[in-house]
């Protein structure tokens, strides 16, 4: 599915859709909307939203009415369509809470009422006098009230000629309930002393003496449990947008008549000048008018080295000032900022992500019509042989009852529970069952560089001294001076010096030469550390050897700091973002899984190709901005590739949402984690390989569960058509299938990480 893009003269409208229970519902709504003149729509089941492109001035009431005619609800999100990219909807909105609360109440009620019903039906010693009537009293609310969403969805599907898992659930539970009512009120099942004895012999049964209330209540409870946990997971769909928008500054110090005044960010206007102190976030997009500093823009560009900013340079809102005081003139505010546009990218990617049709619905679409056909054939065959109407209906209803797959309610939830639980132990958090199916066809894995393949922090990687200078002296004097600076590169040098030498001396007369470096006195030496141009200002030049080493390092995309003291250049310090120790092994594991690794980064081309060569990646996309990352993912998908994306930064959020499978490092930004399908708690790229292996294994287990969940019931259908079904045989078939499903799911506990 692709996101509809409004053409000229078109308006883009977003609708929140209610009442969908499966991906086929989304497809039905989409077809309904696309039948309207001039309308192009995409509907996403996971986010419960429809994105509609309609002629300018199109009455949105007609769109809503069209959705309602299909049997669903549609509303305009508060504040959404008036200000793109600014999701002002309350994450705890009453509608969301009410829907989830209602489902939870149904689940709790179903569990409390159905447990004694199942126990009495399966354990003869608990079948006291008139137990059958107690079962009716307890099961009725479960089957009628608890399963009401399934009955409603089944009716909606029926009106459109479709059959899904909801149809199967509704058909089986109502068949069991209605036949039980007949047996209790018009048969012999309601008589004093009636019991369900253990009898597994194949002999014709008197349908009027059997009740199947435990079937209806048990199936309802199992399915409600699965739907509740799925719904709770889906409620996180909008969290990525909220987390992204919350990254911006909340207040800003505006200059008014030469004095600083604190105002809310919403009151900032284009043209206002504001102050950004060291450590503060830049309030909005603008141009620096005074001061120089280093700005950490990695959230937008992925560039691991802070950007030096001075008067006339552009700055971006939500990036962090890590150097000196800056004065900035606002050029874009509100929904026009790059941060808001990134939020729009994330939302577009989420809305346009292809739906994964649920496996159970696909099976049900075939299974339901077949079962109904068998039941009708059974009824006709019995009547055609001259049997009584009661016997004919007994056999026909028995087919419907035994076809109601109790284990189907356990097939996905139990495997998902065990699989995700094992994943959590390994540091892999899987959001929902749809994620598992995405991993099946993944053939390309796109990797962010900074913080994913590399450590994401600047590290001192080499120290090159002149022949007449001791390496340890170069590191000690430069490290002592840099230790007094707040610049990220300076701090990397100070950390490296401390790790190698221990404590460092304290400098005197420390001076920060903005944008160039620092100078001061250390152990009686006048030391200068910074750019080559700073040393040139003090008539200190590099030797040809140091010049060659500096050029080689810069060609590899590394940062070089020059050191001199007592009137002469003494050496260079090389700083770079280093590859994680586990990244090479992770790339080998990806290739073993049949995946093609791709490096995608906002960093410069030299750095990207150096890192790629070091870990064994052949395909590199460098100097890519966030919106271009989405374009790269989309282009790969257009080539027929199924793409997984691993990232950790805000700049990766939209690409993570666009990818068929998004995986976020748990050490990364919250917005990246919320936009992803899988969270990798450990900052270890090998976890991504484990996640794919675990997901594929869990999906295989779910498919096996679904097969046997149906197989046990299908095997009993011939028995039911011959009129030999009795409650204990039905219960045994369902119990065996449930036991198998649970036991098969528990095998996932033995899954082992390839990390060793």
XYZ file of C-alpha atoms in Angstrom:
756
model
C 0.000 0.000 0.000
C 1.310 3.468 -0.820
C 0.443 6.814 0.674
C -1.800 8.920 -1.518
C -0.236 12.251 -2.463
C -2.667 15.067 -3.216
C -2.299 16.542 -6.663
C -2.841 20.167 -7.558
C -6.294 21.240 -6.499
C -6.513 18.342 -4.072
C -6.801 18.373 -0.284
C -5.316 15.754 2.003
C -7.669 14.635 4.780
C -6.979 12.203 7.586
C -9.688 10.155 9.283
C -9.517 8.070 12.437
C -11.319 4.780 11.769
C -13.118 2.763 14.440
C -14.570 -0.738 14.429
C -11.926 -2.513 12.335
C -11.110 -6.016 13.565
C -8.796 -7.256 10.804
C -6.923 -6.168 7.697
C -9.855 -7.144 5.468
C -11.886 -4.417 7.210
C -9.269 -1.872 6.146
C -9.417 -3.128 2.569
C -13.215 -2.894 2.580
C -13.179 0.739 3.787
C -10.494 1.616 1.270
C -12.532 0.210 -1.619
C -15.616 2.077 -0.392
C -13.793 5.426 -0.252
C -12.073 4.950 -3.598
C -15.474 4.522 -5.283
C -16.211 8.210 -4.567
C -15.521 10.558 -7.495
C -12.077 12.167 -7.339
C -11.137 10.421 -4.099
C -7.963 8.368 -3.566
C -7.611 6.749 -0.149
C -5.352 4.410 1.784
C -6.482 2.782 5.034
C -4.070 1.325 7.562
C -5.328 -1.303 9.994
C -2.320 -0.983 12.321
C -2.677 2.781 12.899
C -6.485 2.779 12.458
C -6.283 5.750 10.110
C -7.331 6.612 6.578
C -5.410 9.091 4.459
C -7.641 10.562 1.781
C -6.859 12.780 -1.186
C -10.013 14.579 -2.306
C -10.867 17.552 -4.559
C -10.345 20.932 -2.902
C -13.370 21.875 -0.814
C -14.695 18.302 -0.734
C -17.233 17.788 2.048
C -15.565 15.578 4.647
C -19.029 14.586 5.897
C -19.422 12.570 2.679
C -16.192 10.712 3.443
C -17.349 9.951 6.981
C -20.774 8.857 5.728
C -19.158 6.496 3.225
C -17.127 4.830 5.990
C -20.229 4.549 8.182
C -22.153 2.914 5.332
C -19.481 0.218 5.308
C -20.277 -0.458 8.972
C -17.454 1.452 10.672
C -16.926 4.832 12.344
C -14.813 7.765 11.152
C -13.822 11.028 12.817
C -11.519 13.942 12.084
C -8.577 14.015 14.542
C -8.539 17.138 16.704
C -6.205 19.760 15.254
C -4.755 17.331 12.747
C -5.970 18.431 9.378
C -5.520 22.090 10.089
C -1.827 21.865 10.923
C 0.101 19.082 9.229
C 2.865 17.545 11.232
C 1.553 18.777 14.562
C -0.261 15.960 16.257
C -2.061 17.668 19.078
C -4.302 14.752 19.931
C -4.129 13.735 23.531
C -2.462 10.339 23.834
C -4.785 9.545 26.684
C -7.903 10.684 24.900
C -11.137 9.331 26.404
C -12.096 7.552 23.139
C -8.905 5.511 23.193
C -9.230 4.779 26.903
C -12.905 3.876 26.571
C -12.325 1.371 23.760
C -9.431 -0.352 25.521
C -11.251 -0.255 28.867
C -14.359 -1.828 27.335
C -12.291 -4.652 25.862
C -10.520 -5.210 29.177
C -13.853 -5.332 31.017
C -15.176 -7.909 28.553
C -12.031 -10.006 29.020
C -12.126 -9.907 32.826
C -15.839 -10.727 32.885
C -15.363 -13.588 30.420
C -12.513 -15.122 32.427
C -14.408 -14.953 35.735
C -17.591 -16.471 34.262
C -16.177 -19.039 31.829
C -13.662 -20.790 34.122
C -16.369 -22.486 36.271
C -18.397 -23.338 33.133
C -15.438 -25.153 31.569
C -14.554 -26.846 34.862
C -18.095 -28.191 35.401
C -18.342 -29.494 31.824
C -15.000 -31.287 31.886
C -14.933 -32.604 35.484
C -17.957 -34.850 36.268
C -17.414 -34.622 40.031
C -18.270 -30.908 39.839
C -21.592 -31.559 38.105
C -23.943 -30.943 40.997
C -27.712 -31.044 40.680
C -28.871 -28.449 38.150
C -25.262 -27.583 37.245
C -26.401 -27.202 33.650
C -28.608 -24.254 34.579
C -25.764 -22.642 36.506
C -23.634 -23.070 33.386
C -26.315 -21.337 31.334
C -26.453 -18.416 33.761
C -22.673 -18.028 33.700
C -22.089 -18.650 29.974
C -24.888 -16.454 28.586
C -23.204 -13.095 29.398
C -19.921 -14.368 27.980
C -21.380 -15.580 24.678
C -23.795 -12.679 24.183
C -22.092 -9.677 25.818
C -18.441 -10.745 25.836
C -18.485 -11.934 22.223
C -20.678 -9.087 20.980
C -17.813 -7.416 19.001
C -17.296 -10.698 17.132
C -21.003 -11.067 16.353
C -21.165 -7.471 15.125
C -18.075 -7.901 12.940
C -19.421 -11.193 11.579
C -22.684 -9.467 10.601
C -20.751 -6.661 8.900
C -18.638 -9.208 7.025
C -21.750 -11.159 6.037
C -23.349 -8.057 4.551
C -20.292 -7.695 2.325
C -20.026 -11.362 1.428
C -16.819 -11.928 3.386
C -15.811 -14.499 5.993
C -13.062 -13.890 8.558
C -12.045 -15.306 11.900
C -14.833 -13.214 13.461
C -17.333 -15.121 11.325
C -15.934 -18.426 12.527
C -15.991 -17.360 16.180
C -19.530 -15.986 15.979
C -20.859 -18.957 14.043
C -19.359 -21.555 16.394
C -20.222 -19.853 19.677
C -23.796 -19.061 18.649
C -24.324 -22.584 17.297
C -23.138 -24.051 20.586
C -25.267 -21.609 22.600
C -28.476 -21.970 20.585
C -28.277 -25.753 20.539
C -27.653 -25.755 24.290
C -30.782 -23.636 24.767
C -32.768 -26.088 22.661
C -31.421 -29.064 24.633
C -32.140 -27.387 27.980
C -35.661 -26.111 27.253
C -36.997 -28.611 24.702
C -34.754 -31.638 25.145
C -33.674 -33.693 28.117
C -30.519 -31.721 29.032
C -32.409 -29.607 31.568
C -33.682 -32.566 33.596
C -32.651 -33.131 37.198
C -29.475 -35.183 37.544
C -28.241 -34.681 33.964
C -24.470 -35.210 33.668
C -21.805 -35.347 30.963
C -20.091 -38.637 31.627
C -16.762 -39.626 30.110
C -17.635 -41.618 27.012
C -15.401 -41.770 23.992
C -17.280 -44.490 22.108
C -18.493 -43.738 18.616
C -22.226 -44.162 18.968
C -25.084 -41.977 17.824
C -25.779 -39.314 20.433
C -29.022 -37.717 21.438
C -28.397 -34.076 20.640
C -31.278 -33.017 22.854
C -29.388 -34.237 25.940
C -26.090 -32.456 25.271
C -25.045 -28.870 25.993
C -21.964 -27.099 24.619
C -21.854 -23.958 26.756
C -18.188 -24.511 27.681
C -17.332 -24.376 23.974
C -18.971 -20.989 23.442
C -17.639 -19.382 26.617
C -14.134 -20.869 26.322
C -13.579 -19.790 22.738
C -14.867 -16.292 23.492
C -12.474 -15.901 26.420
C -9.420 -17.074 24.501
C -10.105 -14.799 21.534
C -10.838 -11.791 23.760
C -7.464 -12.257 25.454
C -5.659 -12.194 22.120
C -7.593 -9.138 20.902
C -6.981 -7.215 24.125
C -3.208 -7.572 24.013
C -3.182 -6.714 20.320
C -5.293 -3.603 20.863
C -3.081 -2.426 23.706
C -0.041 -2.727 21.438
C -1.735 -0.853 18.594
C -2.475 2.084 20.887
C 1.228 2.914 20.729
C 0.985 3.740 17.000
C 0.861 7.528 17.581
C 3.537 7.595 20.268
C 6.330 8.166 17.724
C 4.809 11.466 16.647
C 4.269 12.628 20.215
C 7.811 11.700 21.196
C 9.205 13.523 18.167
C 7.294 16.739 18.822
C 8.196 16.642 22.513
C 11.879 16.847 21.580
C 11.547 20.516 20.777
C 12.199 23.265 23.295
C 9.224 24.303 25.430
C 10.448 27.829 26.262
C 12.748 30.315 24.571
C 14.685 33.382 25.751
C 13.663 36.101 23.259
C 15.534 39.403 22.961
C 13.088 42.291 23.374
C 14.596 45.805 23.480
C 17.968 44.343 24.384
C 16.699 42.266 27.309
C 15.986 38.553 27.500
C 12.362 37.533 28.051
C 11.219 33.935 28.573
C 8.189 33.033 26.453
C 6.450 29.819 25.427
C 7.679 28.362 22.152
C 4.164 28.756 20.693
C 4.505 32.551 21.045
C 7.709 32.731 18.994
C 7.363 34.405 15.583
C 9.451 34.561 12.424
C 11.997 37.363 12.764
C 12.280 37.152 16.557
C 15.823 36.946 17.927
C 16.537 34.570 20.799
C 19.461 33.376 22.895
C 20.739 29.797 23.159
C 23.163 29.048 25.996
C 25.527 26.063 26.120
C 23.636 22.834 26.759
C 20.265 24.246 25.622
C 18.172 23.142 22.658
C 17.801 25.582 19.786
C 14.161 26.659 19.924
C 13.376 26.728 16.201
C 14.939 26.911 12.745
C 16.906 30.101 12.213
C 20.144 31.872 11.353
C 22.891 32.649 13.864
C 23.395 36.417 14.201
C 26.035 36.516 16.953
C 28.407 34.170 18.764
C 30.160 30.984 17.708
C 29.591 27.488 18.980
C 29.485 23.795 18.173
C 26.007 22.362 17.554
C 25.163 18.680 17.925
C 22.966 18.063 14.880
C 23.266 14.265 14.892
C 19.513 13.870 15.481
C 18.908 15.344 12.014
C 21.971 14.475 9.967
C 23.514 11.465 11.680
C 26.822 13.372 11.566
C 28.797 12.256 14.623
C 31.025 15.373 14.655
C 29.393 18.570 16.025
C 28.899 21.344 13.457
C 30.776 24.600 14.017
C 28.329 27.517 13.783
C 28.967 31.248 13.483
C 27.135 34.399 12.317
C 25.253 33.756 9.083
C 25.079 29.972 9.529
C 21.729 28.189 9.574
C 20.674 26.224 12.659
C 17.824 23.769 13.172
C 15.296 23.606 15.982
C 15.726 20.859 18.632
C 19.462 20.479 17.923
C 21.700 21.051 20.946
C 24.164 23.880 21.494
C 27.239 22.202 23.011
C 29.658 25.133 22.811
C 29.351 28.871 23.408
C 26.465 31.347 23.584
C 24.515 31.835 20.349
C 22.108 34.524 19.230
C 19.644 33.296 16.572
C 16.999 34.930 14.366
C 13.957 32.673 13.797
C 13.235 31.895 10.136
C 10.644 29.096 10.506
C 8.248 28.302 13.326
C 5.474 25.834 14.126
C 4.551 23.327 11.440
C 7.079 24.840 8.991
C 10.124 23.724 11.006
C 12.258 20.771 10.008
C 11.239 18.960 13.202
C 7.535 19.265 12.325
C 8.246 18.143 8.781
C 10.057 15.086 10.160
C 6.965 14.336 12.234
C 4.907 14.482 9.049
C 7.357 12.083 7.382
C 6.974 9.616 10.231
C 3.203 9.803 10.058
C 3.100 9.446 6.280
C 5.344 6.406 6.491
C 3.192 4.811 9.187
C -0.043 5.504 7.339
C 1.341 4.184 4.067
C 2.964 1.043 5.471
C 1.600 -2.071 3.815
C -0.938 -3.999 5.859
C -0.164 -7.616 6.674
C -3.285 -9.716 6.173
C -3.654 -11.909 9.225
C -3.070 -15.600 8.618
C -6.079 -16.705 10.679
C -8.382 -14.516 8.560
C -7.011 -15.983 5.348
C -7.599 -19.508 6.604
C -11.029 -18.585 7.946
C -12.029 -17.127 4.577
C -11.720 -20.644 3.130
C -12.610 -22.705 6.209
C -15.893 -20.992 7.095
C -17.677 -21.487 3.762
C -16.462 -25.102 3.649
C -17.790 -25.832 7.172
C -21.151 -24.217 6.400
C -21.398 -26.246 3.207
C -20.623 -29.455 5.134
C -23.211 -28.601 7.806
C -25.910 -27.951 5.189
C -24.958 -31.113 3.306
C -25.142 -33.087 6.565
C -28.601 -31.697 7.319
C -29.848 -32.500 3.819
C -28.326 -36.002 3.845
C -29.904 -36.945 7.167
C -33.301 -35.621 6.139
C -32.941 -37.385 2.788
C -32.409 -40.739 4.514
C -35.672 -40.346 6.425
C -34.103 -39.466 9.774
C -35.981 -37.306 12.241
C -35.596 -33.537 12.132
C -34.007 -33.624 15.617
C -31.375 -36.145 14.533
C -30.638 -34.191 11.346
C -30.222 -30.908 13.175
C -28.145 -32.622 15.875
C -25.625 -33.784 13.309
C -25.577 -30.459 11.415
C -25.090 -28.365 14.540
C -22.455 -30.807 15.790
C -20.431 -29.978 12.654
C -20.595 -26.276 13.471
C -19.684 -26.871 17.114
C -16.683 -29.094 16.472
C -15.470 -26.708 13.748
C -15.294 -23.843 16.251
C -11.535 -23.776 16.843
C -10.868 -23.378 20.539
C -7.125 -23.783 19.921
C -7.203 -21.072 17.266
C -7.655 -18.568 20.077
C -4.456 -19.898 21.643
C -2.410 -20.434 18.476
C -1.126 -16.887 18.032
C -1.243 -15.503 21.621
C 0.645 -18.400 23.228
C 3.406 -18.510 20.610
C 3.658 -14.724 20.704
C 3.741 -14.707 24.497
C 6.504 -17.319 24.719
C 8.418 -15.917 21.743
C 8.306 -12.325 22.933
C 9.120 -13.428 26.473
C 12.216 -15.247 25.225
C 13.045 -12.202 23.120
C 12.810 -9.928 26.166
C 15.319 -12.151 27.971
C 17.656 -11.673 25.006
C 17.038 -7.922 24.748
C 14.624 -8.105 21.799
C 11.173 -6.510 22.236
C 8.603 -7.448 19.555
C 5.513 -5.229 19.352
C 2.890 -7.530 17.861
C 1.981 -10.489 15.647
C 2.012 -8.442 12.423
C 5.722 -7.797 12.978
C 6.512 -11.501 12.804
C 5.101 -11.913 9.321
C 7.157 -8.931 8.121
C 10.392 -10.771 8.937
C 9.515 -13.738 6.741
C 10.240 -12.064 3.421
C 12.923 -9.537 4.454
C 15.846 -9.717 2.029
C 17.556 -6.347 2.550
C 18.657 -4.793 5.840
C 19.442 -1.071 5.868
C 21.686 0.102 8.703
C 22.149 3.576 10.113
C 25.816 4.276 10.883
C 26.098 6.516 13.929
C 25.093 4.694 17.113
C 24.109 1.547 15.209
C 27.162 0.221 13.384
C 29.454 2.615 15.264
C 29.546 3.683 18.917
C 28.086 7.099 18.125
C 30.620 8.912 20.303
C 33.900 10.554 19.351
C 36.937 8.551 20.456
C 40.652 9.292 20.375
C 41.961 6.739 17.862
C 45.569 7.774 17.243
C 48.363 10.025 18.487
C 51.136 11.034 16.038
C 54.129 12.906 17.511
C 57.142 14.563 15.892
C 60.361 12.513 16.163
C 61.742 14.843 18.850
C 58.528 14.705 20.923
C 57.472 11.948 23.296
C 54.010 10.559 22.560
C 53.135 10.543 26.257
C 54.058 14.237 26.587
C 51.917 15.132 23.579
C 48.942 13.290 25.034
C 49.397 14.645 28.583
C 49.763 18.333 27.682
C 47.025 18.322 25.026
C 44.698 16.236 27.219
C 45.140 18.590 30.184
C 44.233 21.623 28.097
C 41.278 19.925 26.330
C 39.958 18.712 29.684
C 39.040 22.326 30.454
C 36.937 22.631 27.279
C 33.300 21.612 26.836
C 33.651 20.849 23.109
C 32.776 17.188 22.279
C 36.028 16.675 20.337
C 38.008 18.143 23.230
C 36.216 15.849 25.665
C 37.052 12.818 23.485
C 40.741 13.749 23.647
C 40.555 14.322 27.406
C 38.897 10.918 27.907
C 41.547 9.212 25.807
C 44.355 10.916 27.713
C 42.829 9.990 31.073
C 42.365 6.348 30.049
C 46.011 6.127 28.969
C 47.722 8.256 31.623
C 45.379 8.540 34.594
C 45.058 11.979 36.197
C 45.954 15.047 34.124
C 47.618 18.307 35.243
C 45.528 21.471 35.623
C 46.164 24.191 33.011
C 46.675 27.884 33.788
C 45.570 30.913 31.774
C 43.075 28.800 29.772
C 41.575 30.664 26.788
C 38.918 29.369 24.376
C 39.592 30.638 20.855
C 36.035 30.387 19.505
C 35.815 28.222 16.412
C 39.540 27.543 16.321
C 40.686 25.786 19.500
C 42.140 26.488 22.944
C 45.401 27.687 24.487
C 46.882 27.843 27.955
C 49.860 27.019 30.143
C 50.465 23.404 31.224
C 53.465 22.470 33.375
C 55.191 25.683 32.310
C 54.625 25.162 28.564
C 52.538 27.521 26.420
C 50.280 24.963 24.738
C 47.988 25.446 21.723
C 45.448 22.792 20.630
C 43.022 23.159 17.713
C 42.883 23.791 13.998
C 46.023 24.025 11.874
C 45.118 27.656 11.162
C 45.277 28.461 14.894
C 48.871 27.219 15.107
C 49.700 29.137 11.930
C 48.512 32.314 13.677
C 51.289 31.637 16.205
C 53.852 30.867 13.464
C 53.815 27.135 14.162
C 53.668 24.904 11.082
C 53.423 21.143 10.607
C 56.257 19.093 9.226
C 55.766 17.247 5.934
C 55.334 13.962 7.847
C 52.584 15.371 10.073
C 50.938 17.012 7.051
C 50.779 13.644 5.272
C 49.360 11.886 8.355
C 46.788 14.645 8.780
C 45.739 14.415 5.124
C 45.444 10.617 5.302
C 43.220 10.782 8.403
C 40.979 13.486 6.921
C 40.600 11.493 3.706
C 39.194 8.704 5.884
C 36.680 11.142 7.345
C 38.382 11.480 10.711
C 38.789 14.679 12.720
C 42.368 15.915 13.247
C 43.472 18.246 16.063
C 46.908 19.859 15.910
C 49.062 20.373 19.027
C 51.980 22.742 19.559
C 53.896 24.280 22.449
C 56.880 26.498 23.084
C 56.780 27.903 19.541
C 56.671 24.632 17.548
C 54.099 22.135 16.258
C 54.578 18.873 18.176
C 52.032 16.437 16.750
C 48.448 15.620 15.868
C 45.575 13.851 17.623
C 43.090 11.860 15.515
C 39.486 11.559 16.678
C 36.744 9.455 15.063
C 33.532 7.580 15.645
C 34.667 3.944 15.992
C 33.003 0.719 14.856
C 31.403 -1.360 17.597
C 33.342 -4.521 18.358
C 30.339 -6.683 17.443
C 29.334 -5.034 14.157
C 31.519 -7.179 11.859
C 30.071 -10.377 13.313
C 26.548 -8.941 12.961
C 27.080 -8.272 9.254
C 28.259 -11.871 8.775
C 25.104 -13.121 10.516
C 22.881 -10.935 8.295
C 24.471 -12.417 5.187
C 24.031 -15.927 6.602
C 20.310 -15.175 7.012
C 20.145 -14.254 3.321
C 20.015 -10.500 3.902
C 21.864 -7.871 1.874
C 23.290 -5.194 4.227
C 23.137 -1.532 3.158
C 24.711 1.418 5.020
C 22.522 4.549 5.091
C 23.863 7.641 6.835
C 23.804 11.411 6.917
C 27.559 11.405 7.581
C 30.049 12.368 4.870
C 30.955 9.942 2.111
C 34.554 9.329 3.228
C 33.483 8.294 6.725
C 30.640 6.133 5.413
C 32.812 4.195 2.961
C 35.569 3.695 5.558
C 33.076 2.231 8.054
C 31.390 0.103 5.369
C 34.711 -1.359 4.221
C 35.686 -2.112 7.814
C 32.547 -4.173 8.541
C 32.018 -5.738 5.116
C 29.151 -3.721 3.586
C 29.237 -3.168 -0.187
C 26.319 -0.761 -0.710
C 26.536 2.739 0.834
C 24.213 5.756 0.787
C 25.976 8.744 2.416
C 25.188 12.410 3.175
C 21.460 11.557 3.259
C 18.981 13.806 5.078
C 15.927 12.315 6.906
C 13.497 12.882 4.049
C 16.006 11.313 1.658
C 16.364 8.275 3.948
C 12.659 7.618 3.440
C 13.164 8.028 -0.314
C 16.002 5.459 -0.294
C 13.832 2.935 1.593
C 10.937 3.586 -0.789
C 13.196 3.169 -3.829
C 14.483 -0.182 -2.541
C 10.890 -1.302 -1.971
C 9.977 -0.178 -5.488
C 12.706 -2.517 -6.771
C 10.804 -5.400 -5.197
C 12.942 -5.683 -2.078
C 11.476 -6.312 1.366
C 13.400 -3.941 3.595
C 14.344 -4.031 7.275
C 15.840 -0.886 8.808
C 17.980 -0.614 11.950
C 18.547 2.825 13.498
C 18.678 4.719 16.750
C 18.244 8.430 16.104
C 15.410 10.857 15.551
C 16.646 11.199 11.981
C 15.917 7.495 11.488
C 12.302 7.579 12.742
C 10.584 8.163 9.403
C 12.744 5.542 7.657
C 12.023 3.034 10.453
C 8.300 3.611 9.972
C 8.557 3.353 6.166
C 10.541 0.096 6.193
C 8.703 -3.225 6.047
C 10.391 -4.021 9.359
C 11.780 -1.292 11.631
C 14.258 -2.119 14.398
C 15.452 0.521 16.870
C 18.393 0.374 19.231
C 17.143 0.721 22.805
C 19.995 3.126 23.552
C 18.604 5.512 20.936
C 15.967 8.219 20.871
C 12.457 7.469 22.147
C 10.929 8.532 18.851
C 12.999 5.959 16.952
C 11.937 3.256 19.411
C 8.254 4.185 19.110
C 8.389 4.262 15.299
C 10.013 0.817 15.107
C 8.385 -2.622 15.091
C 11.151 -4.215 17.174
C 13.261 -2.630 19.920
C 16.778 -3.945 20.539
C 17.475 -3.287 24.217
C 21.180 -4.017 23.926
C 23.335 -1.661 21.880
C 24.608 -4.648 19.923
C 23.877 -5.025 16.228
C 23.914 -8.816 16.573
C 20.604 -8.395 18.423
C 19.034 -7.453 15.077
C 20.067 -10.829 13.638
C 18.672 -12.544 16.736
C 15.433 -10.579 16.338
C 14.951 -11.747 12.757
C 15.784 -15.372 13.619
C 13.469 -15.329 16.646
C 10.656 -13.669 14.705
C 10.894 -16.203 11.886
C 10.958 -19.086 14.374
C 7.951 -17.666 16.250
C 6.029 -17.181 12.990
C 6.789 -20.779 12.003
C 5.475 -21.911 15.403
C 2.284 -19.878 14.949
C 1.694 -21.453 11.535
C 2.234 -24.925 12.991
C -0.187 -24.095 15.800
C -2.806 -22.867 13.352
C -2.469 -26.003 11.250
C -2.999 -28.350 14.171
C -5.684 -26.138 15.694
C -7.714 -26.746 12.556
C -6.511 -30.298 11.974
C -7.898 -31.664 15.244
C -11.274 -30.098 14.540
C -11.311 -31.118 10.879
C -10.540 -34.705 11.870
C -13.632 -34.730 14.096
C -15.972 -33.258 11.463
C -16.638 -36.651 9.785
C -17.568 -38.039 13.222
C -19.993 -35.146 13.685
C -21.588 -35.627 10.249
C -22.341 -39.259 11.142
C -24.084 -38.156 14.333
C -21.512 -39.787 16.637
C -20.344 -36.599 18.338
C -20.842 -36.299 22.073
C -19.754 -33.491 24.418
C -16.749 -35.407 25.795
C -15.467 -36.242 22.322
C -15.818 -32.580 21.331
C -14.110 -31.542 24.559
C -11.321 -34.064 24.056
C -10.623 -32.847 20.516
C -10.462 -29.251 21.681
C -8.409 -30.106 24.764
C -5.885 -32.100 22.721
C -5.512 -29.331 20.160
C -5.070 -26.750 22.933
C -2.478 -28.880 24.735
C -0.546 -29.346 21.511
C -0.631 -25.622 20.742
C 0.645 -24.697 24.207
C 3.340 -27.398 24.220
C 4.523 -26.428 20.751
C 4.687 -22.765 21.761
C 6.719 -23.581 24.876
C 9.467 -24.965 22.640
C 10.358 -21.353 21.856
C 11.832 -21.081 25.342
C 14.790 -23.091 24.008
C 15.651 -20.491 21.345
C 19.318 -19.517 21.613
C 21.119 -16.366 20.540
C 23.788 -16.669 17.873
C 25.937 -14.320 19.961
C 27.107 -17.318 22.023
